[in-house]
PDB file of C-alpha atoms in Angstrom:
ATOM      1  CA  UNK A   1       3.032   2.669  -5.397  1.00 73.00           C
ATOM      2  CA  UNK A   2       0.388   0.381  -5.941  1.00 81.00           C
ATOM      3  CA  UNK A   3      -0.407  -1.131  -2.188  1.00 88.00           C
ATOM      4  CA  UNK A   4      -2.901  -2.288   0.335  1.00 93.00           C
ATOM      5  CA  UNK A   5      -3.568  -1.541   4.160  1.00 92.00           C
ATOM      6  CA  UNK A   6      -5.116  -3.439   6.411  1.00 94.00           C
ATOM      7  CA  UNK A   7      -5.534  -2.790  10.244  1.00 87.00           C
ATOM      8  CA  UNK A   8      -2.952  -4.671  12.355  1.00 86.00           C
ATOM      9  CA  UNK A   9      -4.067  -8.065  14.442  1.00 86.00           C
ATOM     10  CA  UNK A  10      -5.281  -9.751  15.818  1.00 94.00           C
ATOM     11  CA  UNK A  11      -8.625  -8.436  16.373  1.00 96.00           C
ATOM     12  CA  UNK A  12      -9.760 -10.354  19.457  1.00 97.00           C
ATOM     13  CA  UNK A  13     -13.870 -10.351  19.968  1.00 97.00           C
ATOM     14  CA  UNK A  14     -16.165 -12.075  21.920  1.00 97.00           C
ATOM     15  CA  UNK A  15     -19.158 -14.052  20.225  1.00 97.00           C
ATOM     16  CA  UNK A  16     -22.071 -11.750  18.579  1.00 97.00           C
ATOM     17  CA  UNK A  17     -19.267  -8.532  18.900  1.00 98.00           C
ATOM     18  CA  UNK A  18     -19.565  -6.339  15.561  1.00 98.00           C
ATOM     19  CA  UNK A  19     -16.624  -6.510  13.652  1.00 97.00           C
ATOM     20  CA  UNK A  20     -14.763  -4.025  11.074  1.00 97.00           C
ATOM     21  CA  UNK A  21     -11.448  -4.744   9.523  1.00 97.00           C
ATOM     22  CA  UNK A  22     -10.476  -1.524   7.678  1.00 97.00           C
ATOM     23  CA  UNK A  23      -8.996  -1.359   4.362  1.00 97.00           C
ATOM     24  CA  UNK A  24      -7.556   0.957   2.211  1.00 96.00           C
ATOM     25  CA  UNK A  25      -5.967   0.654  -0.997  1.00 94.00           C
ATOM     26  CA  UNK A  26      -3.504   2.879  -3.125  1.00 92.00           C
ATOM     27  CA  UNK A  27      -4.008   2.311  -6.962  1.00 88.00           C
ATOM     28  CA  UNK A  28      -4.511   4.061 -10.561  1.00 84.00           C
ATOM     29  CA  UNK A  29      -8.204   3.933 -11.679  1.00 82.00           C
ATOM     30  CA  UNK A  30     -11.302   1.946 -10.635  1.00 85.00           C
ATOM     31  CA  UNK A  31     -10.026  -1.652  -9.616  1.00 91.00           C
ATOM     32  CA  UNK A  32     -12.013  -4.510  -8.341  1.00 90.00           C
ATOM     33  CA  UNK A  33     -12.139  -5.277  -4.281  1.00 93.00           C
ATOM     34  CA  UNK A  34     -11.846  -8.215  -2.815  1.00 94.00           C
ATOM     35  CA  UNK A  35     -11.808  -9.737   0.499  1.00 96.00           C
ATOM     36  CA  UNK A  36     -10.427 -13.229   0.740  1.00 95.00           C
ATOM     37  CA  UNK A  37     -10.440 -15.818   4.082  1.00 96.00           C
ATOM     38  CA  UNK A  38      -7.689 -18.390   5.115  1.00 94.00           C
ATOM     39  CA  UNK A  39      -9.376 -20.659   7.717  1.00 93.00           C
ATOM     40  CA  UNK A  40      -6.786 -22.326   9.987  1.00 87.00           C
ATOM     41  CA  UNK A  41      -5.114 -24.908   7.780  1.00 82.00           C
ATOM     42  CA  UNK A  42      -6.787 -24.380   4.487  1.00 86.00           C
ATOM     43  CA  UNK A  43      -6.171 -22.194   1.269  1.00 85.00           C
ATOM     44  CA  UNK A  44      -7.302 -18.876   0.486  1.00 92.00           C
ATOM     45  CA  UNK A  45     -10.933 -18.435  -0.358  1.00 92.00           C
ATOM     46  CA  UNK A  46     -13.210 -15.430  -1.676  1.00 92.00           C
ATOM     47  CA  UNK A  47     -15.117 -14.194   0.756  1.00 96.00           C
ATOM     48  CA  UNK A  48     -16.633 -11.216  -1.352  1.00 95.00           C
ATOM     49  CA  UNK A  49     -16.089  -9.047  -3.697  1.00 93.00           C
ATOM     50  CA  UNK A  50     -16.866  -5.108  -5.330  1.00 93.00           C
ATOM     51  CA  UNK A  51     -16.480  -4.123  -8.736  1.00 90.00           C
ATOM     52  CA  UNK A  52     -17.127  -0.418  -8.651  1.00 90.00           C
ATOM     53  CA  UNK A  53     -17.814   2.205  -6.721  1.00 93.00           C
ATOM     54  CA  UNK A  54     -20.521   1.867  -4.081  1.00 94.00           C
ATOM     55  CA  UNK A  55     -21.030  -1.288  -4.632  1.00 95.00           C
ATOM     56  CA  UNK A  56     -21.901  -3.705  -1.735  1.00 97.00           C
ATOM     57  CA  UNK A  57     -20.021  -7.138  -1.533  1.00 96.00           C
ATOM     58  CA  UNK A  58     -21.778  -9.283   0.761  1.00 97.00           C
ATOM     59  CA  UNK A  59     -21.592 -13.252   1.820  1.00 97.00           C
ATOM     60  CA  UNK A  60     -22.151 -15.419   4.821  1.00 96.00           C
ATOM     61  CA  UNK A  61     -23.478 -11.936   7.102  1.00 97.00           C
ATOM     62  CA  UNK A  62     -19.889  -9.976   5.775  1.00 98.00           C
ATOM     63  CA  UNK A  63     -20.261  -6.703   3.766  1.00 98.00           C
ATOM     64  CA  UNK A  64     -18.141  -4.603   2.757  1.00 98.00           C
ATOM     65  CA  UNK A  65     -18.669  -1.433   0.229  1.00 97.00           C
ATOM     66  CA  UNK A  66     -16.415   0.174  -1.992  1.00 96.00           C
ATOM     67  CA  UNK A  67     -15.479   3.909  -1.287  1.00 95.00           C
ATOM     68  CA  UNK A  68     -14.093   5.398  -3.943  1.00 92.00           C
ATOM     69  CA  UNK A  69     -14.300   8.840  -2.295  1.00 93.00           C
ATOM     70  CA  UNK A  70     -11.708   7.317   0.639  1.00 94.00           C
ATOM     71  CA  UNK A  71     -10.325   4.637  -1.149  1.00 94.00           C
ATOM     72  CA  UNK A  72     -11.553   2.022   1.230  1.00 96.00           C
ATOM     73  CA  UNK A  73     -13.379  -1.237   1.429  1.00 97.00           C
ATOM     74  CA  UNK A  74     -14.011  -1.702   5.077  1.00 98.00           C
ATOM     75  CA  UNK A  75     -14.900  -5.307   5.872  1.00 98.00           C
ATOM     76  CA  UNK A  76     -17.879  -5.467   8.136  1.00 98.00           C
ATOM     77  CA  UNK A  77     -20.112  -8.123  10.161  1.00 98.00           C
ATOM     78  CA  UNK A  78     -22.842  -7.254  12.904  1.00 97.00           C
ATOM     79  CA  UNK A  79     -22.687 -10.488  15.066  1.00 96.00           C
ATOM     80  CA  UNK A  80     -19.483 -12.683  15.060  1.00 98.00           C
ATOM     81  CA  UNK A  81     -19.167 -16.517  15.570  1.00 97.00           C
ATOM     82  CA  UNK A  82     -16.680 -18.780  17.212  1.00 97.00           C
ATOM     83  CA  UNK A  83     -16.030 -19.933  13.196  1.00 96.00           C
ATOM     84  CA  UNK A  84     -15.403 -16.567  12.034  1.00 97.00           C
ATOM     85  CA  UNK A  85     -11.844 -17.230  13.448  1.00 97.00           C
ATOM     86  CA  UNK A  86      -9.313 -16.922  10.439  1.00 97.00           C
ATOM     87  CA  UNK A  87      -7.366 -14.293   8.560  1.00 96.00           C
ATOM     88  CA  UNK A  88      -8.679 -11.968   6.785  1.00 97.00           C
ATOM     89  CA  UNK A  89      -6.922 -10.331   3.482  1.00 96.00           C
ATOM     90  CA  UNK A  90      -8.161  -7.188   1.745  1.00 96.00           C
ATOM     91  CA  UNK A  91      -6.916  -7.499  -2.063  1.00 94.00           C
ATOM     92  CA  UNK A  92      -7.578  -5.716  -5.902  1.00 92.00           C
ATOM     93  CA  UNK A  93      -6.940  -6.274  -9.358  1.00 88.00           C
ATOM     94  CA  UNK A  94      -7.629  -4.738 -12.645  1.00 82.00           C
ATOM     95  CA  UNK A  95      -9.527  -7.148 -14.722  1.00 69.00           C
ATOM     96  CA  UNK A  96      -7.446 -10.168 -15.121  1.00 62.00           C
ATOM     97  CA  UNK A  97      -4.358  -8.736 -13.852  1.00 75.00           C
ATOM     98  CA  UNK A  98      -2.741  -9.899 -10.702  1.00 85.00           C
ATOM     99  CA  UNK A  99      -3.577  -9.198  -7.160  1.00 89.00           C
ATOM    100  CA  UNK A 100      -2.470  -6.983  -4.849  1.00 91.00           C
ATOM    101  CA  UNK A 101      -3.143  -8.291  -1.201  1.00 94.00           C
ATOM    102  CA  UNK A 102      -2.796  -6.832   2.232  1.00 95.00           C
ATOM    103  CA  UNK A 103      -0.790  -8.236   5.065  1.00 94.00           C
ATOM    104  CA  UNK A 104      -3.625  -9.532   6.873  1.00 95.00           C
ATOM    105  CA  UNK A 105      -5.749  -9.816   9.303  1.00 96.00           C
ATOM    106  CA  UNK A 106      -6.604 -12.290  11.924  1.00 96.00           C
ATOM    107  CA  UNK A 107      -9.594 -12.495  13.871  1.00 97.00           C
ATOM    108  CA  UNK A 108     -10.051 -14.284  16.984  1.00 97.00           C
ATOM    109  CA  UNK A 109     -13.401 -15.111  18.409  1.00 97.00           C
ATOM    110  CA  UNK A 110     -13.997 -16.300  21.569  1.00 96.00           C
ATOM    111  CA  UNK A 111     -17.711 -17.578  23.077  1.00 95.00           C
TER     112      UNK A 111
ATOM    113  CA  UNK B   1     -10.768 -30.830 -11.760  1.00 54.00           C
ATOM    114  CA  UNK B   2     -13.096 -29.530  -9.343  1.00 76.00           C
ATOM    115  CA  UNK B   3      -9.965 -27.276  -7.964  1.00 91.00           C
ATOM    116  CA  UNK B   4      -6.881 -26.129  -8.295  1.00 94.00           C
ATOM    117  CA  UNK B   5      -4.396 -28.842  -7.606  1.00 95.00           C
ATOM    118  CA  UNK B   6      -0.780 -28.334  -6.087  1.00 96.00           C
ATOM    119  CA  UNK B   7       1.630 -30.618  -5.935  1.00 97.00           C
ATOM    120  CA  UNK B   8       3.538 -31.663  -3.476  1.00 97.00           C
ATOM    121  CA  UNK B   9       1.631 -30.479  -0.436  1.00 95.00           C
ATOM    122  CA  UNK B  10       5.076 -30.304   1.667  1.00 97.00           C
ATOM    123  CA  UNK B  11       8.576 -30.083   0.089  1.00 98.00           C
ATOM    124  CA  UNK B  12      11.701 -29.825   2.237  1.00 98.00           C
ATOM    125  CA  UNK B  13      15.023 -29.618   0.215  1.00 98.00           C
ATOM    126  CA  UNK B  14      18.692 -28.447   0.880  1.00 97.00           C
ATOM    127  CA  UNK B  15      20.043 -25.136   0.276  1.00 98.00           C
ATOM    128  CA  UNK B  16      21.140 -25.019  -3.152  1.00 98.00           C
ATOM    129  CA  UNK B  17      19.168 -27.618  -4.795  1.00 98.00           C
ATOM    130  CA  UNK B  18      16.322 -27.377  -7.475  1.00 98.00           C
ATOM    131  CA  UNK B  19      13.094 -27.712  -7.202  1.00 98.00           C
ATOM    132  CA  UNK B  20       9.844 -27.842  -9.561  1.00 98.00           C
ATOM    133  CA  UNK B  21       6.374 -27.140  -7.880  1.00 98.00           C
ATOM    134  CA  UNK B  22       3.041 -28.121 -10.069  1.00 98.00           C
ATOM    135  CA  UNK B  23       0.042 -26.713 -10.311  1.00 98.00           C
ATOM    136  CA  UNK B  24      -3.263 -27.881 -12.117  1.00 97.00           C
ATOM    137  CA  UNK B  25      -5.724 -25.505 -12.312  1.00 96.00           C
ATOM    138  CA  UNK B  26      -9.164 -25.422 -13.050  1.00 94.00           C
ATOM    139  CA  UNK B  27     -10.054 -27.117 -16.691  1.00 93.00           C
ATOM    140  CA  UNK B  28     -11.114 -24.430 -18.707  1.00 90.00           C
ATOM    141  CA  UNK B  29      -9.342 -21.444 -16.774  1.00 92.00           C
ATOM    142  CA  UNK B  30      -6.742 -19.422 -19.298  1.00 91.00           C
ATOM    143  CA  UNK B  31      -5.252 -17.410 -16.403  1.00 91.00           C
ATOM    144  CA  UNK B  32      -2.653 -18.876 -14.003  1.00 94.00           C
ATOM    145  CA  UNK B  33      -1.120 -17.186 -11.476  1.00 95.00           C
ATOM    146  CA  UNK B  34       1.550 -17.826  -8.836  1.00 97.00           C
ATOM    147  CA  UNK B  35       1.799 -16.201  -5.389  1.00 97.00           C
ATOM    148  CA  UNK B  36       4.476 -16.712  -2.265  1.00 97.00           C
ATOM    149  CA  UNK B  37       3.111 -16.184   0.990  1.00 95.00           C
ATOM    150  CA  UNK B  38       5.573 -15.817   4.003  1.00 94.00           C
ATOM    151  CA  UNK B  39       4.615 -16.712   7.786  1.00 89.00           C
ATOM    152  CA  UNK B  40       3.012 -13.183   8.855  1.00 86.00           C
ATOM    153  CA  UNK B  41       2.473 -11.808   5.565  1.00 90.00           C
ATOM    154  CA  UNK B  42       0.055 -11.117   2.547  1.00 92.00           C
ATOM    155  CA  UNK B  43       0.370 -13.427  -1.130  1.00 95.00           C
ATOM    156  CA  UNK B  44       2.995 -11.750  -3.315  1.00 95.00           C
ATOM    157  CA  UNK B  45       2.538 -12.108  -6.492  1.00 95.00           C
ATOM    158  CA  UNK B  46       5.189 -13.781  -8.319  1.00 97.00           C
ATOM    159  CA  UNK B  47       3.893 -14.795 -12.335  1.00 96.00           C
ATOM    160  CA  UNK B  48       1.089 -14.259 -14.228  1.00 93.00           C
ATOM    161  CA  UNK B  49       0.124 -16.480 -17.373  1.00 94.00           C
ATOM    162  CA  UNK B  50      -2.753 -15.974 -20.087  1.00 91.00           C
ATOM    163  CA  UNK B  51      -2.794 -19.356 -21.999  1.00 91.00           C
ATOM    164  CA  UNK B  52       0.948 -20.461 -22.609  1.00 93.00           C
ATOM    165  CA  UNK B  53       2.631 -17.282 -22.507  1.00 92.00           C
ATOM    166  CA  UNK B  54       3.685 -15.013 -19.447  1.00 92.00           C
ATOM    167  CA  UNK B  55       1.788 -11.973 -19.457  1.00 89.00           C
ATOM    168  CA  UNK B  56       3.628 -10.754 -16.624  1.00 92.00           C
ATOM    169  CA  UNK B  57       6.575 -12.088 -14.660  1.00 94.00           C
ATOM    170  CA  UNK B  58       7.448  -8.792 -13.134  1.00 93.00           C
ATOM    171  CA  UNK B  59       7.049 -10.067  -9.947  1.00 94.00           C
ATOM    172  CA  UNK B  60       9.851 -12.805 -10.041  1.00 97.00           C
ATOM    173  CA  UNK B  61      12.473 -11.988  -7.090  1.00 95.00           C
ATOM    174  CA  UNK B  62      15.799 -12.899  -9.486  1.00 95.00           C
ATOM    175  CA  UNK B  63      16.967 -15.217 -12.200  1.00 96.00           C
ATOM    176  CA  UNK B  64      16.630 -18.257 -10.019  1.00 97.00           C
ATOM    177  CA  UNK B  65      12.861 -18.101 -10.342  1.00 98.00           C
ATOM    178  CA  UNK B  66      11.101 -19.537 -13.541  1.00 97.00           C
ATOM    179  CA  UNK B  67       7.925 -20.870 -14.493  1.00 98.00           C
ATOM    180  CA  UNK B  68       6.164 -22.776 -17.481  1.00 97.00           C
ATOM    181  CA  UNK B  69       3.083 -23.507 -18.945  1.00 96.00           C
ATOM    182  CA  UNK B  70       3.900 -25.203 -22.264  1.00 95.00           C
ATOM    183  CA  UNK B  71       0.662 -26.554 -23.082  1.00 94.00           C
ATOM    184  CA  UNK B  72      -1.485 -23.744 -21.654  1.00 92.00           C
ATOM    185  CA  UNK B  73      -3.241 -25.962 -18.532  1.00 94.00           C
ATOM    186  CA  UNK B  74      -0.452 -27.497 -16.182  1.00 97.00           C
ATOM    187  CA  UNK B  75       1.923 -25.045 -14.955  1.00 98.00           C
ATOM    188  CA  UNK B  76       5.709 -25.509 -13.259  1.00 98.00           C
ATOM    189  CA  UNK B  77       7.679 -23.175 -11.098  1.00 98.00           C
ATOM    190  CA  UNK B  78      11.229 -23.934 -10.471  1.00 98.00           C
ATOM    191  CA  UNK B  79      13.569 -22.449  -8.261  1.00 98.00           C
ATOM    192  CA  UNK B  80      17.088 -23.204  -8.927  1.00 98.00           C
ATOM    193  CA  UNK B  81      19.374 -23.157  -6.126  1.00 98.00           C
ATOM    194  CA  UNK B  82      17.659 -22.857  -3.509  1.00 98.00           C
ATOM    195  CA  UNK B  83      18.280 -20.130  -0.806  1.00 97.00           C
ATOM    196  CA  UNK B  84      16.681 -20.383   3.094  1.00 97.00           C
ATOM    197  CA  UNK B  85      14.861 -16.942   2.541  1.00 96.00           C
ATOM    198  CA  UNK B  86      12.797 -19.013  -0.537  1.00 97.00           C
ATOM    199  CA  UNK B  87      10.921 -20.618   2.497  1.00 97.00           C
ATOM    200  CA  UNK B  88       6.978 -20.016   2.028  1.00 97.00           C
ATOM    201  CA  UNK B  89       3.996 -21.204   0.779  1.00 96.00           C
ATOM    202  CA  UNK B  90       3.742 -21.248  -2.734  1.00 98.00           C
ATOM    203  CA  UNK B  91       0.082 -20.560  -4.372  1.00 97.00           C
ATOM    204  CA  UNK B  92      -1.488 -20.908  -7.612  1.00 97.00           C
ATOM    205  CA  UNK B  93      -4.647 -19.443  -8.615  1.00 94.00           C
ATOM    206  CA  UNK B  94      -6.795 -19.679 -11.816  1.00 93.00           C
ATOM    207  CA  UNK B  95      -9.096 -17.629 -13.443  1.00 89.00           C
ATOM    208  CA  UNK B  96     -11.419 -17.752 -16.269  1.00 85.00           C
ATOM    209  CA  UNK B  97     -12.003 -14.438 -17.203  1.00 73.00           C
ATOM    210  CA  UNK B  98     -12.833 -10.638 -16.191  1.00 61.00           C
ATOM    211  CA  UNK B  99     -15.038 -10.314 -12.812  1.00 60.00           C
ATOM    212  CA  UNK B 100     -15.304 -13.984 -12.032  1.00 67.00           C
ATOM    213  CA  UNK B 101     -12.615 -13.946  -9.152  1.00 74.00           C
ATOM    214  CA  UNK B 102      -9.752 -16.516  -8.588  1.00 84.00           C
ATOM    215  CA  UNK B 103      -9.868 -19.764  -7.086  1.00 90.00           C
ATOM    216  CA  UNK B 104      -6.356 -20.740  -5.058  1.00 93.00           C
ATOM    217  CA  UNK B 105      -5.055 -24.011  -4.350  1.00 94.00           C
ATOM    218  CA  UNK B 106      -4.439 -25.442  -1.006  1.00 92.00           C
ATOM    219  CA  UNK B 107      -0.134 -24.079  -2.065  1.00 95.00           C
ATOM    220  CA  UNK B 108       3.125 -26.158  -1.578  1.00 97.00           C
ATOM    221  CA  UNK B 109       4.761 -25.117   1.480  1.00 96.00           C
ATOM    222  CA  UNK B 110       7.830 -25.321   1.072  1.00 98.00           C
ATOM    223  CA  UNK B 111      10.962 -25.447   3.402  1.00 98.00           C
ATOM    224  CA  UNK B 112      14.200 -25.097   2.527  1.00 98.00           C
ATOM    225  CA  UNK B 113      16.982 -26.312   4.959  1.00 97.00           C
TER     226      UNK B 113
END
């Protein structure tokens, strides 16, 4: 059925470490990608996003590109911060439609 | 608003009362949704509404679940009596169209003793 999987956490790095959070989805068609961020003790926000294949989501130094070859949309970053500590949630839609979200992902930085 | 607005923040009630959670969502937006998010786990999507009407409500765990949106803005779920596995955050999210994303609230956390 229609799903998402994210790597287990946490991911534990040390400042400047590149990260990658994999994701793969399961779903009918072409949906949109999405990778959203839940900072300790705030809401969900949209980190970036991929509307179809190979395109390249990118914000604050993440990227991520959509593969619709391996159905995947890897979350990426070449040099990690302290405030890059949060969970990370891979996630797609069709249109309007709802999302469908992955467990999560957290991501601890140290210095 | 400048956000989506959920209301209250906190809510702790007894097992088998009934509660009503807002949500205010972006002026403008004609999609509303509502997620629950357990401790550990991913949003699960719960209702989806385009204007007034509920486009899709598959997601609703059982009968005790309902939401509204009666004037196609404000929107109200209620959960009648209340079980401890209804424990979670509860999120809203609006949307104002194809490709422009969703913007969540901060959610209701709610506990349920």
């Amino acid at each position: 059925g229609d799903s998402v999987t994210q790597m287990e956490g946490p991911v534990t790095l040390s400042e400047e470490a590149f990260l990658t959070i994999n994701c793969t989805y399961t779903a009918t068609g072409y949906p949109s990608l999405f990778w959203y961020v839940q900072y300790p003790g705030e809401g969900l926000q949209l980190l970036l996003k991929a509307t179809k294949a190979d395109d390249k989501g990118s914000n604050k130094g993440f990227e991520a590109t959509y593969r619709k070859e391996t159905t995947s949309f890897h979350l990426e970053k070449g040099s990690v911060q302290v405030s890059d500590s949060a969970v990370y949630f891979c996630a797609w839609s069709y249109n309007t439609d709802k999302l469908i979200f992955g467990t999560g992902t957290r991501l601890q930085v140290f210095p | 608003g400048a956000g989506v607005s959920q209301t209250p923040s906190n809510k702790v009630t007894e097992k088998g009362k009934y509660v009503e959670l807002r949500c205010d969502p972006i002026s403008g937006h004609t999609a509303l949704y509502w997620y629950r998010q357990s401790l550990g786990q991913g949003p699960e999507f719960l209702i989806y509404f385009q204007g007034t009407g509920a486009a899709d409500d598959s997601g609703l765990p059982n009968d005790r679940f309902f939401a509204v949106r009666p004037e196609g803005s404000v929107s109200t779920l209620k959960i009648q009596r209340t079980e401890r596995g209804d424990s979670a955050v509860y999120l809203c999210a609006s949307s104002s169209g194809t490709g422009h994303g969703y913007t969540f609230g901060s959610g209701t956390r709610l506990t349920v003793v």
